[in-house]
Coordinates of C-alpha atoms and ligand atoms in Angstrom, one line a residue:
M1 CA 0.1 0.1 0.1
K2 CA 2.8 2.3 0.9
K3 CA 4.6 1.5 -2.1
T4 CA 1.6 2.2 -4.3
L5 CA 1.2 5.7 -2.8
L6 CA 4.8 6.4 -3.3
A7 CA 4.4 5.3 -6.8
L8 CA 1.6 7.4 -7.5
A9 CA 3.1 10.5 -5.9
L10 CA 6.4 10.1 -8.0
G11 CA 4.2 9.7 -10.9
F12 CA 2.4 12.8 -10.4
L13 CA 5.8 14.6 -9.9
L14 CA 7.4 12.9 -12.8
F15 CA 4.9 13.0 -15.5
P16 CA 5.0 17.0 -16.1
A17 CA 8.7 16.9 -16.0
V18 CA 9.0 14.4 -18.6
A19 CA 6.5 16.0 -20.8
Q20 CA 8.7 19.0 -21.0
T21 CA 11.7 17.3 -22.1
K22 CA 10.4 16.4 -25.3
A23 CA 13.1 17.6 -27.8
K24 CA 12.0 20.3 -30.4
K25 CA 13.1 19.7 -33.8
A26 CA 12.3 21.8 -36.8
I27 CA 12.8 21.6 -40.6
F28 CA 12.0 23.8 -43.4
I29 CA 11.6 22.9 -47.0
I30 CA 11.6 25.3 -50.0
V31 CA 10.0 24.0 -53.3
D32 CA 11.2 26.3 -55.8
G33 CA 8.8 28.8 -57.6
I34 CA 5.5 27.0 -57.2
P35 CA 2.6 29.3 -57.4
A36 CA -0.1 29.1 -54.8
D37 CA -2.7 28.9 -57.3
V38 CA -0.8 25.7 -58.7
V39 CA -0.3 24.0 -55.2
D40 CA -4.0 24.7 -54.7
S41 CA -5.4 23.0 -57.6
V42 CA -3.0 19.9 -58.0
P43 CA -3.4 16.8 -56.1
T44 CA -0.4 16.8 -53.3
P45 CA -1.3 14.0 -51.0
N46 CA 1.8 14.6 -48.6
I47 CA 1.7 18.2 -48.3
D48 CA -2.1 18.0 -47.9
Q49 CA -1.6 15.4 -44.9
I50 CA 0.8 17.7 -43.2
A51 CA -1.6 20.7 -43.6
K52 CA -4.3 18.8 -42.1
V53 CA -2.3 18.2 -39.1
G54 CA -1.4 21.9 -38.9
G55 CA -2.6 24.3 -41.7
F56 CA -2.3 25.8 -45.2
T57 CA -2.3 29.5 -46.1
T58 CA -1.0 31.7 -48.8
A59 CA 1.5 34.2 -47.6
V60 CA 3.4 37.0 -49.1
M61 CA 7.0 37.5 -50.5
G62 CA 8.6 40.6 -51.5
G63 CA 8.4 43.2 -48.7
D64 CA 6.0 46.4 -48.8
V65 CA 5.7 47.4 -52.5
G66 CA 7.0 51.0 -53.2
T67 CA 8.7 51.3 -49.8
Y68 CA 12.3 50.6 -48.3
S69 CA 11.5 47.1 -47.9
Q70 CA 10.5 46.2 -51.5
T71 CA 12.3 43.1 -52.1
P72 CA 12.8 41.2 -55.5
T73 CA 10.6 37.8 -55.9
I74 CA 14.0 36.3 -56.8
S75 CA 15.0 32.7 -55.6
A76 CA 18.2 33.5 -53.4
V77 CA 16.7 36.7 -52.4
G78 CA 13.5 34.7 -51.0
Y79 CA 15.7 31.9 -49.2
N80 CA 17.6 34.6 -47.3
S81 CA 14.2 36.4 -46.4
M82 CA 13.3 33.1 -44.8
L83 CA 16.6 32.4 -43.3
T84 CA 17.2 35.8 -41.7
G85 CA 13.6 37.0 -41.1
V86 CA 14.4 40.3 -42.6
W87 CA 13.7 41.9 -46.2
A88 CA 16.5 42.7 -48.4
N89 CA 17.1 46.2 -47.3
K90 CA 18.6 44.5 -44.5
H91 CA 20.1 41.2 -45.5
N92 CA 21.3 42.8 -48.8
V93 CA 20.8 39.9 -51.0
W94 CA 19.2 41.3 -54.2
G95 CA 19.9 38.4 -56.8
N96 CA 21.1 35.0 -57.2
G97 CA 24.6 36.4 -57.5
I98 CA 24.6 36.8 -53.8
E99 CA 27.3 39.4 -53.9
D100 CA 27.4 41.2 -50.5
P101 CA 25.1 39.7 -48.0
N102 CA 25.0 41.5 -44.7
Y103 CA 25.8 38.7 -42.3
Q104 CA 25.2 40.9 -39.4
Y105 CA 21.5 39.9 -39.7
W106 CA 22.0 36.4 -38.7
T107 CA 20.4 33.3 -40.2
I108 CA 18.2 31.4 -37.9
F109 CA 21.0 28.5 -38.3
R110 CA 23.4 30.8 -36.8
A111 CA 21.3 32.3 -34.0
F112 CA 20.4 28.6 -33.1
K113 CA 23.8 27.3 -32.8
E114 CA 25.0 30.5 -31.1
A115 CA 22.2 29.7 -28.5
N116 CA 22.7 26.0 -28.5
P117 CA 26.3 24.9 -29.3
G118 CA 25.7 21.5 -28.5
K119 CA 22.5 21.2 -30.9
K120 CA 22.7 19.9 -34.4
T121 CA 22.0 21.5 -37.9
A122 CA 21.9 20.1 -41.3
I123 CA 21.2 21.2 -44.8
F124 CA 20.2 19.3 -47.9
S125 CA 20.1 21.2 -50.8
T126 CA 20.1 21.3 -54.6
W127 CA 22.2 24.4 -54.8
L128 CA 25.5 24.8 -53.0
D129 CA 25.4 28.2 -52.5
N130 CA 22.7 27.9 -50.1
R131 CA 25.1 26.8 -47.7
T132 CA 28.5 28.5 -48.7
K133 CA 27.0 32.0 -49.5
L134 CA 23.7 32.3 -47.5
L135 CA 24.3 30.4 -44.3
G136 CA 28.0 31.8 -45.0
D137 CA 29.7 28.5 -44.0
K138 CA 33.0 29.1 -42.0
L139 CA 33.0 32.7 -43.2
P140 CA 34.9 35.0 -40.5
Q141 CA 31.7 37.2 -40.8
T142 CA 29.4 34.5 -39.7
G143 CA 31.5 33.8 -36.7
H144 CA 32.6 30.7 -38.8
F145 CA 29.2 29.2 -38.6
S146 CA 29.1 25.7 -40.1
P147 CA 26.5 23.3 -40.3
D148 CA 27.1 19.9 -38.5
Y149 CA 26.0 18.0 -41.7
Y150 CA 25.5 19.0 -45.3
F151 CA 24.6 17.3 -48.5
D152 CA 24.6 19.3 -51.5
G153 CA 26.8 20.5 -54.5
F154 CA 25.5 17.7 -56.9
E155 CA 24.7 20.2 -59.4
L156 CA 28.4 20.6 -60.2
D157 CA 28.9 17.1 -60.2
T158 CA 28.6 16.6 -64.1
V159 CA 29.7 13.0 -64.2
N160 CA 26.9 11.4 -61.9
F161 CA 24.4 14.0 -63.0
P162 CA 25.3 14.8 -66.5
P163 CA 23.1 18.0 -67.5
Q164 CA 20.4 17.4 -69.8
K165 CA 18.4 19.7 -72.1
D166 CA 15.1 18.9 -70.4
R167 CA 16.7 19.6 -66.9
S168 CA 15.8 16.2 -65.8
H169 CA 19.1 16.0 -64.2
F170 CA 17.8 18.2 -61.5
H171 CA 14.9 16.1 -60.8
L172 CA 17.6 13.2 -59.9
I173 CA 19.6 15.8 -57.7
D174 CA 16.3 16.4 -55.8
E175 CA 15.6 12.6 -55.6
T176 CA 19.1 12.1 -54.1
V177 CA 18.9 15.2 -51.9
S178 CA 15.4 14.1 -50.6
K179 CA 16.3 10.4 -49.9
E180 CA 19.4 11.4 -47.8
A181 CA 17.4 14.1 -46.0
A182 CA 14.9 11.3 -45.1
R183 CA 17.6 8.8 -44.1
Y184 CA 19.5 11.3 -42.0
I185 CA 16.4 12.7 -40.3
H186 CA 15.4 9.0 -39.6
E187 CA 18.8 8.1 -38.0
K188 CA 20.2 11.4 -36.6
A189 CA 17.2 13.7 -36.1
P190 CA 19.1 17.1 -36.4
D191 CA 17.5 19.7 -34.2
L192 CA 17.2 22.4 -37.1
S193 CA 17.4 21.5 -40.9
W194 CA 16.7 22.9 -44.2
M195 CA 15.7 20.9 -47.5
Y196 CA 15.9 22.8 -50.8
L197 CA 14.4 21.3 -53.9
E198 CA 15.0 23.1 -57.4
Y199 CA 13.4 21.0 -60.3
S200 CA 10.0 22.7 -60.2
D201 CA 11.4 26.0 -60.9
D202 CA 13.3 24.6 -63.7
M203 CA 10.0 23.4 -65.1
G204 CA 8.5 26.9 -65.0
H205 CA 11.3 28.6 -66.6
T206 CA 11.3 26.0 -69.4
Y207 CA 7.7 25.5 -70.0
G208 CA 5.8 28.2 -68.1
N209 CA 2.3 27.0 -66.8
S210 CA 2.4 23.5 -68.2
P211 CA 1.8 19.6 -67.5
Q212 CA 5.4 19.8 -66.8
M213 CA 5.1 22.5 -64.0
I214 CA 2.3 20.3 -62.5
D215 CA 4.6 17.2 -62.7
G216 CA 7.5 18.9 -61.0
L217 CA 5.2 19.9 -58.0
K218 CA 3.9 16.3 -58.0
K219 CA 7.5 15.0 -57.7
A220 CA 8.4 17.3 -55.0
D221 CA 5.4 16.3 -52.9
I222 CA 6.8 12.7 -53.1
Q223 CA 10.0 13.9 -52.0
I224 CA 8.4 15.8 -49.2
G225 CA 6.6 12.5 -48.3
R226 CA 9.9 10.8 -47.6
V227 CA 11.1 13.6 -45.0
W228 CA 7.4 13.4 -43.4
E229 CA 7.6 9.7 -43.0
A230 CA 11.0 10.1 -41.5
I231 CA 9.4 12.9 -38.9
Q232 CA 6.8 10.4 -38.1
Y233 CA 9.0 7.7 -37.4
R234 CA 10.9 10.0 -34.9
E235 CA 7.8 11.1 -33.2
K236 CA 6.5 7.6 -33.0
N237 CA 9.9 6.1 -31.5
F238 CA 11.5 8.9 -29.8
D239 CA 10.3 11.8 -27.5
E240 CA 10.5 14.5 -30.1
D241 CA 8.3 17.2 -31.2
W242 CA 8.9 18.1 -34.8
L243 CA 7.8 21.1 -36.7
I244 CA 7.9 21.0 -40.4
V245 CA 7.4 24.0 -42.6
I246 CA 7.1 24.0 -46.4
T247 CA 7.1 27.0 -48.5
T248 CA 8.1 28.4 -52.0
D249 CA 10.4 31.3 -52.6
H250 CA 8.1 32.9 -55.0
G251 CA 5.3 32.9 -57.3
R252 CA 5.4 33.2 -61.1
T253 CA 4.3 35.6 -63.9
A254 CA 1.0 35.1 -65.5
D255 CA 2.5 32.9 -68.3
G256 CA 4.4 30.8 -65.5
F257 CA 7.6 31.5 -67.0
G258 CA 9.4 34.2 -64.9
H259 CA 9.4 35.8 -61.5
G260 CA 11.1 38.7 -59.8
G261 CA 8.6 41.5 -60.1
H262 CA 5.6 42.3 -57.9
S263 CA 2.6 41.2 -59.7
E264 CA 0.1 39.5 -57.3
R265 CA 1.0 35.9 -58.7
E266 CA 4.7 36.5 -58.3
R267 CA 4.3 38.0 -54.7
T268 CA 2.0 35.2 -53.5
I269 CA 3.7 32.2 -51.8
W270 CA 2.4 29.7 -49.6
I271 CA 3.1 27.9 -46.5
A272 CA 1.9 24.4 -45.3
T273 CA 2.9 23.2 -41.9
N274 CA 2.1 20.6 -39.3
G275 CA 2.5 23.1 -36.6
K276 CA 0.1 23.3 -33.6
N277 CA -0.9 26.5 -32.0
L278 CA -1.3 28.3 -35.2
N279 CA -2.5 31.9 -34.4
S280 CA -4.8 34.3 -36.4
H281 CA -1.7 35.6 -38.1
F282 CA -1.2 32.4 -39.9
E283 CA -4.6 32.8 -41.8
D284 CA -4.6 36.4 -42.1
S285 CA -1.4 38.0 -43.5
P286 CA 1.6 35.7 -43.2
E287 CA 4.9 36.6 -44.9
M288 CA 8.1 34.8 -45.7
V289 CA 9.8 36.7 -43.0
D290 CA 7.6 35.1 -40.4
I291 CA 8.9 31.7 -40.8
F292 CA 12.0 32.7 -38.7
P293 CA 10.3 33.8 -35.7
S294 CA 7.8 31.1 -36.0
V295 CA 10.5 28.4 -36.0
A296 CA 12.3 30.0 -33.2
H297 CA 9.1 30.0 -31.3
H298 CA 8.8 26.0 -31.7
L299 CA 12.4 25.6 -30.9
G300 CA 12.2 27.7 -27.8
L301 CA 14.9 29.9 -29.3
E302 CA 15.4 33.4 -27.3
I303 CA 16.8 35.8 -29.9
P304 CA 18.9 38.3 -28.5
K305 CA 17.0 41.8 -28.1
S306 CA 19.0 44.1 -30.4
Q307 CA 18.4 41.2 -33.0
A308 CA 14.6 40.6 -32.3
M309 CA 14.0 44.2 -32.7
E310 CA 15.3 44.1 -36.3
L311 CA 13.2 41.1 -37.2
D312 CA 10.6 42.2 -39.9
G313 CA 8.3 39.2 -39.2
A314 CA 6.0 37.8 -36.6
S315 CA 5.4 34.3 -35.3
F316 CA 2.5 32.7 -36.8
I317 CA 2.8 30.2 -33.9
G318 CA 1.8 31.0 -30.3
P319 CA 0.7 34.3 -28.7
I320 CA 0.5 37.2 -31.1
D321 CA -0.4 40.8 -30.1
A322 CA 0.1 42.7 -33.1
V323 CA 1.5 42.8 -36.9
D324 CA 1.9 45.1 -39.6
L325 CA 3.4 48.0 -37.9
K326 CA 3.7 51.3 -40.1
A327 CA 5.0 54.7 -39.2
E328 CA 5.1 57.9 -41.0
L329 CA 5.7 61.5 -40.2
T330 CA 2.7 64.0 -40.1
D331 CA 2.9 67.6 -39.0
G332 CA 5.7 67.1 -36.6
N333 CA 4.5 63.8 -35.3
F334 CA 5.3 60.1 -35.5
K335 CA 1.9 58.5 -36.6
L336 CA 2.0 54.6 -35.8
T337 CA -0.6 52.1 -37.0
W338 CA -0.6 48.4 -36.6
K339 CA -3.1 45.5 -36.8
S340 CA -4.0 44.4 -33.3
Y341 CA -4.8 41.0 -32.1
S342 CA -4.6 42.0 -28.5
T343 CA -6.9 41.7 -25.6
G344 CA -6.0 44.4 -23.1
Q345 CA -2.3 44.2 -23.4
T346 CA -0.1 47.3 -23.5
G347 CA 3.0 47.9 -25.5
R348 CA 6.0 50.2 -25.6
V349 CA 7.0 52.2 -28.5
W350 CA 10.9 53.0 -29.1
I351 CA 12.4 55.1 -31.7
T352 CA 16.1 55.7 -32.9
A353 CA 17.4 57.9 -35.5
T354 CA 20.4 55.9 -36.0
N355 CA 21.0 52.3 -37.9
H356 CA 24.4 51.1 -36.1
F357 CA 23.0 47.7 -36.0
K358 CA 23.7 46.9 -39.7
S359 CA 27.4 47.6 -39.1
R360 CA 27.8 45.8 -36.0
G361 CA 26.9 48.8 -33.7
L362 CA 24.2 49.3 -31.0
D363 CA 21.2 52.0 -31.6
N364 CA 20.3 53.9 -28.7
Y365 CA 16.5 53.7 -28.6
S366 CA 14.5 56.1 -26.9
L367 CA 11.5 55.0 -25.1
M368 CA 8.5 57.2 -26.5
G369 CA 5.7 55.9 -24.3
E370 CA 3.3 53.0 -23.6
V371 CA 0.4 52.2 -26.0
K372 CA -2.8 50.2 -25.7
L373 CA -2.4 47.6 -28.3
E374 CA -6.1 47.5 -29.0
E375 CA -6.3 51.1 -30.4
G376 CA -4.1 49.9 -33.2
S377 CA -2.6 53.5 -33.6
A378 CA -0.7 56.1 -31.7
T379 CA 1.1 59.6 -32.3
F380 CA 4.3 60.8 -30.6
S381 CA 5.9 64.1 -31.1
T382 CA 9.2 64.3 -32.9
K383 CA 10.6 67.2 -30.8
G384 CA 14.1 67.0 -30.4
M385 CA 14.5 64.0 -32.8
E386 CA 14.7 65.6 -36.3
S387 CA 16.1 63.3 -38.5
D388 CA 15.8 61.8 -42.2
F389 CA 16.0 58.3 -41.1
Y390 CA 14.1 56.7 -37.8
K391 CA 13.5 52.9 -36.9
V392 CA 10.4 52.5 -35.1
V393 CA 9.9 49.5 -32.8
L394 CA 6.6 48.6 -31.2
E395 CA 7.4 46.1 -28.2
T396 CA 4.3 43.8 -27.3
P397 CA 4.2 40.7 -24.8
A398 CA 4.9 38.5 -27.8
G399 CA 7.6 40.2 -29.3
Y400 CA 8.9 43.0 -31.4
L401 CA 7.7 44.9 -34.6
N402 CA 9.6 47.4 -36.5
Y403 CA 9.1 49.9 -39.4
W404 CA 11.5 52.3 -40.8
I405 CA 10.8 56.0 -42.0
V406 CA 13.0 57.1 -44.8
N407 CA 12.8 60.6 -46.0
D408 CA 14.9 60.9 -49.3
Ligands
ZN1 ZN1 13.2 30.3 -57.1

């Protein structure tokens, strides 16, 4: 009797502790250049199954049109907006040449590794530059960040993957990459990883809107299915809680051949995820830059304040108080507006006229005052702060939103 009571007591004590130790893991997948209307209309049983657990939504790539954050709907620009959680005016990748990334805006990989040196990262990719240039593998500018495991570069291996006119060798590379991603996750379960698949974009560029583009998506769906199966295996057999986020880097022009501009079809991307606790922002107006804070939330990754104040996105998982901060100067005042999801919370407004962050410095923010988030707007005097440039930050219980005021 005594034994039973003790066991019961221990059971009560131990159960919550055990539940909390479930290891958080995340992977994001980019399927290149698949418009939202295509993924919507083509059968994709694996993506559908994942979305059934969490959700599916259309989203935006490309920053605010006509403002400082307008960002081309170009592949590497899209990947880096996802990786860094900021638009091109900050991360400074404007094209696939990736000439001069500003590594001061850390990728989520680097942020994760700096906070958790013992945890493991991996990349499985049909494009070498994703690791060497965007993640900045072993570069002094990234603090010599290096993924613990990588599987990439096969597009340069013309012996095993001889280039074909119909680009079918890229399908073979995607096959190789996705099989290895599934194998590696099944066996090693890296804490944070990224799989990148390219073939679908080649079909768009070569054939436009076409049966080939549809086939490219169906092939990617099968490849995603392999990874999903590995994740399900891990969750069944290990104490692990996995987040998978699937997206595309941009939409396409009306004919399906091109991208890079800001037509609605080029800017409209999509996100499928198994994520639980998806908030209202997920359905309403998510953007490419929201993936960083969402994955960070799942992983329990605390972003240092100076970096969090620069992130252009907001988490679509967990609590959310406000999104879409905008700010402008009118009649000697800062006029702020935002979209509120708040029920009674207050926020704090910070403004600085400097941008030392981009060159590794610190900005000295002035606390302008407190605001009721539900009101969705606030006004503060610019007195004593005259400048041509401001960074405006709204601090909420769930995180930070920021917006720049740029006077030419
Ligand atoms: Zn692309």
